[in-house]
PDB file of C-alpha atoms and ligand atoms in Angstrom:
ATOM      1  CA  UNK L   1     183.714  27.394 153.349  1.00 55.00           C
ATOM      2  CA  UNK L   2     181.428  25.561 150.503  1.00 71.00           C
ATOM      3  CA  UNK L   3     178.688  27.017 151.631  1.00 77.00           C
ATOM      4  CA  UNK L   4     180.187  30.387 151.558  1.00 74.00           C
ATOM      5  CA  UNK L   5     181.344  29.745 147.793  1.00 80.00           C
ATOM      6  CA  UNK L   6     178.769  28.162 147.108  1.00 82.00           C
ATOM      7  CA  UNK L   7     176.392  31.544 147.703  1.00 80.00           C
ATOM      8  CA  UNK L   8     179.719  33.811 146.331  1.00 85.00           C
ATOM      9  CA  UNK L   9     179.116  31.499 143.307  1.00 90.00           C
ATOM     10  CA  UNK L  10     175.057  32.539 143.439  1.00 91.00           C
ATOM     11  CA  UNK L  11     175.668  36.105 143.618  1.00 92.00           C
ATOM     12  CA  UNK L  12     178.073  36.381 140.995  1.00 93.00           C
ATOM     13  CA  UNK L  13     175.710  34.369 138.485  1.00 93.00           C
ATOM     14  CA  UNK L  14     172.508  36.377 139.546  1.00 94.00           C
ATOM     15  CA  UNK L  15     174.582  39.551 139.144  1.00 94.00           C
ATOM     16  CA  UNK L  16     175.735  38.097 135.506  1.00 91.00           C
ATOM     17  CA  UNK L  17     172.135  37.329 134.415  1.00 92.00           C
ATOM     18  CA  UNK L  18     170.309  39.945 135.598  1.00 94.00           C
ATOM     19  CA  UNK L  19     172.990  42.930 135.796  1.00 95.00           C
ATOM     20  CA  UNK L  20     171.546  46.322 136.991  1.00 97.00           C
ATOM     21  CA  UNK L  21     172.078  49.569 135.755  1.00 97.00           C
ATOM     22  CA  UNK L  22     172.328  47.801 132.405  1.00 98.00           C
ATOM     23  CA  UNK L  23     171.590  50.818 129.533  1.00 97.00           C
ATOM     24  CA  UNK L  24     172.395  54.033 128.629  1.00 96.00           C
ATOM     25  CA  UNK L  25     170.513  56.333 130.571  1.00 92.00           C
ATOM     26  CA  UNK L  26     169.742  60.025 129.467  1.00 92.00           C
ATOM     27  CA  UNK L  27     171.699  63.461 131.067  1.00 93.00           C
ATOM     28  CA  UNK L  28     175.516  61.354 131.109  1.00 96.00           C
ATOM     29  CA  UNK L  29     178.169  63.330 130.906  1.00 96.00           C
ATOM     30  CA  UNK L  30     181.077  61.097 130.649  1.00 96.00           C
ATOM     31  CA  UNK L  31     181.424  57.856 129.736  1.00 97.00           C
ATOM     32  CA  UNK L  32     184.582  55.283 129.407  1.00 98.00           C
ATOM     33  CA  UNK L  33     184.454  51.639 126.598  1.00 98.00           C
ATOM     34  CA  UNK L  34     186.695  49.119 128.670  1.00 98.00           C
ATOM     35  CA  UNK L  35     188.469  46.427 126.585  1.00 98.00           C
ATOM     36  CA  UNK L  36     189.301  42.695 128.410  1.00 97.00           C
ATOM     37  CA  UNK L  37     191.062  41.263 125.160  1.00 96.00           C
ATOM     38  CA  UNK L  38     192.246  37.977 126.853  1.00 94.00           C
ATOM     39  CA  UNK L  39     188.924  37.206 127.751  1.00 95.00           C
ATOM     40  CA  UNK L  40     186.998  39.270 125.475  1.00 97.00           C
ATOM     41  CA  UNK L  41     185.137  41.937 127.632  1.00 97.00           C
ATOM     42  CA  UNK L  42     183.617  44.814 126.188  1.00 98.00           C
ATOM     43  CA  UNK L  43     181.607  47.574 128.078  1.00 98.00           C
ATOM     44  CA  UNK L  44     181.294  50.779 128.343  1.00 98.00           C
ATOM     45  CA  UNK L  45     180.650  52.611 131.387  1.00 98.00           C
ATOM     46  CA  UNK L  46     178.560  56.355 131.257  1.00 98.00           C
ATOM     47  CA  UNK L  47     178.107  58.523 134.284  1.00 97.00           C
ATOM     48  CA  UNK L  48     176.213  61.714 135.043  1.00 97.00           C
ATOM     49  CA  UNK L  49     178.416  63.518 137.543  1.00 96.00           C
ATOM     50  CA  UNK L  50     176.867  66.289 139.358  1.00 95.00           C
ATOM     51  CA  UNK L  51     179.216  70.157 139.419  1.00 95.00           C
ATOM     52  CA  UNK L  52     179.879  69.106 143.207  1.00 95.00           C
ATOM     53  CA  UNK L  53     181.416  65.847 141.833  1.00 95.00           C
ATOM     54  CA  UNK L  54     178.735  63.533 143.202  1.00 97.00           C
ATOM     55  CA  UNK L  55     177.931  60.066 140.442  1.00 97.00           C
ATOM     56  CA  UNK L  56     173.695  61.158 140.675  1.00 97.00           C
ATOM     57  CA  UNK L  57     173.767  58.270 137.372  1.00 97.00           C
ATOM     58  CA  UNK L  58     176.004  55.063 136.544  1.00 98.00           C
ATOM     59  CA  UNK L  59     175.105  52.966 134.048  1.00 98.00           C
ATOM     60  CA  UNK L  60     176.678  49.780 131.996  1.00 98.00           C
ATOM     61  CA  UNK L  61     176.143  48.063 128.625  1.00 98.00           C
ATOM     62  CA  UNK L  62     178.429  45.578 126.758  1.00 97.00           C
ATOM     63  CA  UNK L  63     179.162  41.920 126.981  1.00 96.00           C
ATOM     64  CA  UNK L  64     181.915  39.723 128.869  1.00 96.00           C
ATOM     65  CA  UNK L  65     181.874  37.119 131.493  1.00 94.00           C
ATOM     66  CA  UNK L  66     179.990  36.511 134.460  1.00 93.00           C
ATOM     67  CA  UNK L  67     182.858  37.791 136.601  1.00 94.00           C
ATOM     68  CA  UNK L  68     183.127  41.051 134.610  1.00 96.00           C
ATOM     69  CA  UNK L  69     179.330  41.649 134.284  1.00 96.00           C
ATOM     70  CA  UNK L  70     179.063  40.638 137.871  1.00 96.00           C
ATOM     71  CA  UNK L  71     181.191  43.179 138.463  1.00 97.00           C
ATOM     72  CA  UNK L  72     179.902  45.638 136.492  1.00 98.00           C
ATOM     73  CA  UNK L  73     176.898  45.653 137.778  1.00 98.00           C
ATOM     74  CA  UNK L  74     178.088  46.195 141.626  1.00 97.00           C
ATOM     75  CA  UNK L  75     180.308  48.509 140.726  1.00 98.00           C
ATOM     76  CA  UNK L  76     177.304  50.512 139.510  1.00 98.00           C
ATOM     77  CA  UNK L  77     175.448  49.825 142.341  1.00 97.00           C
ATOM     78  CA  UNK L  78     178.308  50.852 145.071  1.00 98.00           C
ATOM     79  CA  UNK L  79     179.033  54.252 142.897  1.00 98.00           C
ATOM     80  CA  UNK L  80     175.646  55.154 142.748  1.00 97.00           C
ATOM     81  CA  UNK L  81     175.763  58.993 145.733  1.00 97.00           C
ATOM     82  CA  UNK L  82     179.085  59.094 145.836  1.00 98.00           C
ATOM     83  CA  UNK L  83     181.259  61.213 144.807  1.00 98.00           C
ATOM     84  CA  UNK L  84     184.116  60.928 142.047  1.00 96.00           C
ATOM     85  CA  UNK L  85     187.430  60.399 144.376  1.00 96.00           C
ATOM     86  CA  UNK L  86     185.257  57.969 147.138  1.00 97.00           C
ATOM     87  CA  UNK L  87     184.219  56.165 144.038  1.00 98.00           C
ATOM     88  CA  UNK L  88     188.233  55.934 143.144  1.00 97.00           C
ATOM     89  CA  UNK L  89     188.869  54.639 147.281  1.00 97.00           C
ATOM     90  CA  UNK L  90     186.825  52.029 147.129  1.00 97.00           C
ATOM     91  CA  UNK L  91     188.294  50.880 143.374  1.00 98.00           C
ATOM     92  CA  UNK L  92     191.372  51.216 145.583  1.00 97.00           C
ATOM     93  CA  UNK L  93     190.352  49.266 148.492  1.00 96.00           C
ATOM     94  CA  UNK L  94     188.574  46.472 146.209  1.00 97.00           C
ATOM     95  CA  UNK L  95     191.890  46.670 143.572  1.00 97.00           C
ATOM     96  CA  UNK L  96     194.032  45.852 147.295  1.00 96.00           C
ATOM     97  CA  UNK L  97     190.783  42.780 147.901  1.00 96.00           C
ATOM     98  CA  UNK L  98     191.636  41.186 144.330  1.00 95.00           C
ATOM     99  CA  UNK L  99     195.324  41.361 144.340  1.00 95.00           C
ATOM    100  CA  UNK L 100     196.405  40.697 147.626  1.00 92.00           C
ATOM    101  CA  UNK L 101     196.425  37.885 149.329  1.00 88.00           C
ATOM    102  CA  UNK L 102     197.211  39.084 152.889  1.00 91.00           C
ATOM    103  CA  UNK L 103     193.743  41.018 153.031  1.00 91.00           C
ATOM    104  CA  UNK L 104     191.785  39.611 155.788  1.00 92.00           C
ATOM    105  CA  UNK L 105     188.203  39.043 154.548  1.00 91.00           C
ATOM    106  CA  UNK L 106     187.088  39.360 157.808  1.00 91.00           C
ATOM    107  CA  UNK L 107     187.971  42.732 157.719  1.00 91.00           C
ATOM    108  CA  UNK L 108     187.298  43.952 154.219  1.00 92.00           C
ATOM    109  CA  UNK L 109     184.118  42.770 155.354  1.00 91.00           C
ATOM    110  CA  UNK L 110     183.490  45.267 158.531  1.00 94.00           C
ATOM    111  CA  UNK L 111     183.390  47.916 155.889  1.00 93.00           C
ATOM    112  CA  UNK L 112     179.776  48.519 154.547  1.00 93.00           C
ATOM    113  CA  UNK L 113     181.106  48.733 151.048  1.00 95.00           C
ATOM    114  CA  UNK L 114     183.710  46.494 150.749  1.00 95.00           C
ATOM    115  CA  UNK L 115     181.296  43.810 152.452  1.00 94.00           C
ATOM    116  CA  UNK L 116     179.878  43.387 148.465  1.00 94.00           C
ATOM    117  CA  UNK L 117     182.241  42.971 146.517  1.00 96.00           C
ATOM    118  CA  UNK L 118     183.631  40.158 148.879  1.00 94.00           C
ATOM    119  CA  UNK L 119     181.956  37.738 147.070  1.00 93.00           C
ATOM    120  CA  UNK L 120     184.411  38.616 144.228  1.00 95.00           C
ATOM    121  CA  UNK L 121     187.518  37.731 145.966  1.00 93.00           C
ATOM    122  CA  UNK L 122     187.878  34.017 144.293  1.00 90.00           C
ATOM    123  CA  UNK L 123     189.912  35.841 141.686  1.00 91.00           C
ATOM    124  CA  UNK L 124     192.639  36.331 143.450  1.00 90.00           C
ATOM    125  CA  UNK L 125     193.573  32.839 143.058  1.00 88.00           C
ATOM    126  CA  UNK L 126     193.036  33.381 138.838  1.00 90.00           C
ATOM    127  CA  UNK L 127     194.952  36.325 137.585  1.00 88.00           C
ATOM    128  CA  UNK L 128     193.276  36.758 134.330  1.00 90.00           C
ATOM    129  CA  UNK L 129     189.803  36.585 136.238  1.00 93.00           C
ATOM    130  CA  UNK L 130     191.728  39.774 138.503  1.00 95.00           C
ATOM    131  CA  UNK L 131     191.578  41.646 135.184  1.00 96.00           C
ATOM    132  CA  UNK L 132     187.426  40.459 134.640  1.00 96.00           C
ATOM    133  CA  UNK L 133     186.657  42.171 137.435  1.00 97.00           C
ATOM    134  CA  UNK L 134     188.858  45.441 138.002  1.00 97.00           C
ATOM    135  CA  UNK L 135     188.101  46.109 133.978  1.00 98.00           C
ATOM    136  CA  UNK L 136     184.510  47.660 135.060  1.00 98.00           C
ATOM    137  CA  UNK L 137     186.396  49.839 137.704  1.00 98.00           C
ATOM    138  CA  UNK L 138     189.014  50.766 135.760  1.00 97.00           C
ATOM    139  CA  UNK L 139     186.241  52.023 133.030  1.00 98.00           C
ATOM    140  CA  UNK L 140     185.113  53.453 135.269  1.00 98.00           C
ATOM    141  CA  UNK L 141     187.824  56.174 136.489  1.00 97.00           C
ATOM    142  CA  UNK L 142     188.600  56.486 133.373  1.00 97.00           C
ATOM    143  CA  UNK L 143     185.072  58.119 132.557  1.00 97.00           C
ATOM    144  CA  UNK L 144     185.618  59.950 135.729  1.00 95.00           C
ATOM    145  CA  UNK L 145     188.703  61.355 134.732  1.00 93.00           C
ATOM    146  CA  UNK L 146     188.145  61.704 130.770  1.00 91.00           C
ATOM    147  CA  UNK L 147     189.645  59.073 129.768  1.00 91.00           C
ATOM    148  CA  UNK L 148     188.415  57.722 126.514  1.00 87.00           C
ATOM    149  CA  UNK L 149     189.361  54.122 126.104  1.00 91.00           C
ATOM    150  CA  UNK L 150     191.312  51.628 129.003  1.00 92.00           C
ATOM    151  CA  UNK L 151     192.386  47.877 127.815  1.00 92.00           C
ATOM    152  CA  UNK L 152     193.386  45.457 130.282  1.00 88.00           C
ATOM    153  CA  UNK L 153     196.891  45.489 128.089  1.00 81.00           C
TER     154      UNK L 153
HETATM  155 ZN1   ZN B 201     186.661  38.170 131.747  1.00 55.03          ZN
END
């Protein structure tokens, strides 16, 4: 288990140091700001959603702790190419993963998308960190729903 924990730590640090899809691409038609004042995480999520509801482009800018930056980075990789409904459904599953102790990690790892997010499941033990991990996802769904701002408070 310690080895696994180290691996998870490594993945989080890698995404935190080198966030994927960081920036503000041209042609985005939705955006929202997310704020987690308890930790100081602040980010903006940009989306380009086409007429069929497919997320063609997703990126973010901002700053925060390694957990929030890693979660944002992973979120952009997983949401791209999905419909907005699929993106929101994945957030539901991720939310369960990081808040519900009864979610079995082996079962979660069988889900192609959720598997990549299992590295963040350790935040379960730390309610403050759950807010860091879920902030990018709350912000992404707020952008889809046309809400401009979300805060964890
Ligand atoms: Zn944080």
